[in-house]
mmCIF file of C-alpha atoms and ligand atoms in Angstrom:
data_model
loop_
_atom_site.group_PDB
_atom_site.id
_atom_site.type_symbol
_atom_site.label_atom_id
_atom_site.label_comp_id
_atom_site.label_asym_id
_atom_site.label_seq_id
_atom_site.Cartn_x
_atom_site.Cartn_y
_atom_site.Cartn_z
ATOM 1 C CA UNK G 1 -6.280 -36.477 -14.460
ATOM 2 C CA UNK G 2 -8.864 -36.254 -17.214
ATOM 3 C CA UNK G 3 -9.735 -33.021 -18.933
ATOM 4 C CA UNK G 4 -13.271 -33.132 -17.483
ATOM 5 C CA UNK G 5 -11.938 -33.590 -13.992
ATOM 6 C CA UNK G 6 -9.449 -30.766 -14.486
ATOM 7 C CA UNK G 7 -12.261 -28.491 -15.609
ATOM 8 C CA UNK G 8 -14.354 -29.434 -12.589
ATOM 9 C CA UNK G 9 -11.484 -28.635 -10.250
ATOM 10 C CA UNK G 10 -10.846 -25.344 -12.034
ATOM 11 C CA UNK G 11 -14.540 -24.450 -11.768
ATOM 12 C CA UNK G 12 -14.578 -25.247 -8.057
ATOM 13 C CA UNK G 13 -11.529 -23.065 -7.471
ATOM 14 C CA UNK G 14 -13.144 -20.216 -9.397
ATOM 15 C CA UNK G 15 -16.351 -20.504 -7.377
ATOM 16 C CA UNK G 16 -14.365 -20.467 -4.155
ATOM 17 C CA UNK G 17 -12.396 -17.417 -5.273
ATOM 18 C CA UNK G 18 -15.590 -15.593 -6.264
ATOM 19 C CA UNK G 19 -17.496 -16.330 -3.057
ATOM 20 C CA UNK G 20 -18.511 -13.032 -1.422
ATOM 21 C CA UNK G 21 -16.359 -12.265 1.594
ATOM 22 C CA UNK G 22 -19.304 -10.983 3.609
ATOM 23 C CA UNK G 23 -20.819 -14.454 3.611
ATOM 24 C CA UNK G 24 -18.182 -15.557 6.101
ATOM 25 C CA UNK G 25 -18.576 -12.403 8.177
ATOM 26 C CA UNK G 26 -15.278 -10.640 7.671
ATOM 27 C CA UNK G 27 -13.793 -8.576 4.891
ATOM 28 C CA UNK G 28 -10.050 -8.193 4.778
ATOM 29 C CA UNK G 29 -8.232 -5.071 3.631
ATOM 30 C CA UNK G 30 -4.532 -5.468 2.941
ATOM 31 C CA UNK G 31 -2.795 -2.300 4.143
ATOM 32 C CA UNK G 32 0.734 -1.395 3.047
ATOM 33 C CA UNK G 33 2.326 1.398 5.068
ATOM 34 C CA UNK G 34 4.996 2.869 2.813
ATOM 35 C CA UNK G 35 6.971 6.000 3.612
ATOM 36 C CA UNK G 36 5.097 8.150 1.097
ATOM 37 C CA UNK G 37 1.735 6.435 0.727
ATOM 38 C CA UNK G 38 -0.771 4.005 2.174
ATOM 39 C CA UNK G 39 -2.114 1.356 -0.162
ATOM 40 C CA UNK G 40 -5.427 -0.355 0.564
ATOM 41 C CA UNK G 41 -6.441 -3.498 -1.284
ATOM 42 C CA UNK G 42 -9.285 -3.432 -1.933
ATOM 43 C CA UNK G 43 -10.182 0.251 -1.345
ATOM 44 C CA UNK G 44 -13.869 -0.639 -0.966
ATOM 45 C CA UNK G 45 -15.454 -3.333 1.192
ATOM 46 C CA UNK G 46 -18.937 -4.263 2.405
ATOM 47 C CA UNK G 47 -19.974 -3.130 5.874
ATOM 48 C CA UNK G 48 -19.482 -5.324 8.905
ATOM 49 C CA UNK G 49 -16.399 -6.659 10.586
ATOM 50 C CA UNK G 50 -13.325 -5.559 8.664
ATOM 51 C CA UNK G 51 -9.827 -6.897 9.248
ATOM 52 C CA UNK G 52 -7.010 -4.491 8.415
ATOM 53 C CA UNK G 53 -4.110 -6.796 7.665
ATOM 54 C CA UNK G 54 -1.359 -4.206 7.942
ATOM 55 C CA UNK G 55 2.310 -4.330 7.014
ATOM 56 C CA UNK G 56 4.930 -1.623 7.420
ATOM 57 C CA UNK G 57 6.765 -1.943 4.108
ATOM 58 C CA UNK G 58 9.319 0.722 5.037
ATOM 59 C CA UNK G 59 12.926 -0.269 5.519
ATOM 60 C CA UNK G 60 13.668 2.556 7.928
ATOM 61 C CA UNK G 61 10.660 4.265 9.489
ATOM 62 C CA UNK G 62 8.208 3.328 12.212
ATOM 63 C CA UNK G 63 4.596 3.881 11.122
ATOM 64 C CA UNK G 64 1.110 3.662 12.569
ATOM 65 C CA UNK G 65 -2.378 3.093 11.254
ATOM 66 C CA UNK G 66 -5.284 5.278 12.348
ATOM 67 C CA UNK G 67 -8.809 4.828 11.002
ATOM 68 C CA UNK G 68 -11.148 7.833 11.114
ATOM 69 C CA UNK G 69 -14.838 8.095 10.305
ATOM 70 C CA UNK G 70 -16.537 11.232 9.047
ATOM 71 C CA UNK G 71 -14.208 11.654 6.093
ATOM 72 C CA UNK G 72 -15.245 13.129 2.761
ATOM 73 C CA UNK G 73 -13.518 11.604 -0.248
ATOM 74 C CA UNK G 74 -11.236 14.239 -1.761
ATOM 75 C CA UNK G 75 -11.265 16.515 1.296
ATOM 76 C CA UNK G 76 -8.154 15.992 3.377
ATOM 77 C CA UNK G 77 -7.845 17.480 6.860
ATOM 78 C CA UNK G 78 -5.562 20.509 7.229
ATOM 79 C CA UNK G 79 -2.025 20.143 8.541
ATOM 80 C CA UNK G 80 -0.960 21.834 11.760
ATOM 81 C CA UNK G 81 2.423 21.394 13.445
ATOM 82 C CA UNK G 82 3.406 18.738 10.888
ATOM 83 C CA UNK G 83 0.441 16.479 11.653
ATOM 84 C CA UNK G 84 -3.079 16.182 10.272
ATOM 85 C CA UNK G 85 -5.581 18.220 12.266
ATOM 86 C CA UNK G 86 -8.249 15.553 12.688
ATOM 87 C CA UNK G 87 -10.581 17.718 14.788
ATOM 88 C CA UNK G 88 -13.511 17.176 12.414
ATOM 89 C CA UNK G 89 -13.061 13.420 12.270
ATOM 90 C CA UNK G 90 -13.671 10.588 14.733
ATOM 91 C CA UNK G 91 -10.884 8.150 15.540
ATOM 92 C CA UNK G 92 -12.312 4.638 15.402
ATOM 93 C CA UNK G 93 -9.194 2.679 16.261
ATOM 94 C CA UNK G 94 -5.435 2.587 15.715
ATOM 95 C CA UNK G 95 -2.238 0.592 16.030
ATOM 96 C CA UNK G 96 0.867 2.592 16.908
ATOM 97 C CA UNK G 97 4.583 1.867 16.685
ATOM 98 C CA UNK G 98 4.661 -0.649 13.842
ATOM 99 C CA UNK G 99 8.366 -1.081 13.159
ATOM 100 C CA UNK G 100 9.813 -1.551 9.634
ATOM 101 C CA UNK G 101 8.904 -4.937 8.224
ATOM 102 C CA UNK G 102 6.429 -5.711 10.987
ATOM 103 C CA UNK G 103 2.761 -6.582 10.629
ATOM 104 C CA UNK G 104 -0.260 -5.697 12.711
ATOM 105 C CA UNK G 105 -3.911 -6.621 12.585
ATOM 106 C CA UNK G 106 -6.734 -4.230 13.375
ATOM 107 C CA UNK G 107 -10.295 -5.553 13.396
ATOM 108 C CA UNK G 108 -13.146 -3.044 13.427
ATOM 109 C CA UNK G 109 -16.896 -3.110 12.798
ATOM 110 C CA UNK G 110 -17.664 -0.396 10.269
ATOM 111 C CA UNK G 111 -20.952 0.968 8.951
ATOM 112 C CA UNK G 112 -21.316 2.296 5.397
ATOM 113 C CA UNK G 113 -19.404 5.507 4.749
ATOM 114 C CA UNK G 114 -16.061 7.002 3.843
ATOM 115 C CA UNK G 115 -13.146 6.442 6.180
ATOM 116 C CA UNK G 116 -9.720 8.063 6.206
ATOM 117 C CA UNK G 117 -6.757 5.818 6.981
ATOM 118 C CA UNK G 118 -3.610 7.716 7.927
ATOM 119 C CA UNK G 119 -0.264 7.581 9.632
ATOM 120 C CA UNK G 120 -0.097 10.734 11.719
ATOM 121 C CA UNK G 121 3.461 10.673 12.964
ATOM 122 C CA UNK G 122 5.087 14.086 12.351
ATOM 123 C CA UNK G 123 5.439 14.797 8.601
ATOM 124 C CA UNK G 124 4.147 11.368 7.547
ATOM 125 C CA UNK G 125 0.632 12.524 6.604
ATOM 126 C CA UNK G 126 2.100 15.369 4.557
ATOM 127 C CA UNK G 127 4.433 12.899 2.837
ATOM 128 C CA UNK G 128 1.361 11.103 1.497
ATOM 129 C CA UNK G 129 0.517 8.550 4.162
ATOM 130 C CA UNK G 130 -3.252 8.602 3.774
ATOM 131 C CA UNK G 131 -5.917 6.650 1.900
ATOM 132 C CA UNK G 132 -9.691 6.536 1.725
ATOM 133 C CA UNK G 133 -11.641 3.394 2.476
ATOM 134 C CA UNK G 134 -15.184 3.143 1.165
ATOM 135 C CA UNK G 135 -17.541 0.905 3.136
ATOM 136 C CA UNK G 136 -20.653 -0.020 1.210
ATOM 137 C CA UNK G 137 -24.038 -1.080 2.567
HETATM 138 CU CU1 CU J 26 4.233 6.880 9.137
#
């Protein structure tokens, strides 16, 4: 392969990698459910149909993913009876009972705003299982 051809291939790969995800309709958020945190990659996506590609990375605990609208970044809901009191939030969708090592996919249409992603099994929210997702317009 010539150098010019290698450069062309490299350029094409870069253009493909940089193509905006919203052009194809869906944005994907990789969600790692760990025992003491939830990691979202990326933590900000454009509005529209969003695929939460979720994996329970725990070796021992069952987890769930719940996505709430109406969240304010930096303002967590209070805890009552070992779970988050989500009375001021709106549950958009969830997947329960994701066993250790298992994956689950949640696809939701979201409008711009701040969303709170949590696992609300007893004591899990308090342990740190929450993350904010920013959806931009
Ligand atoms: Cu959990």
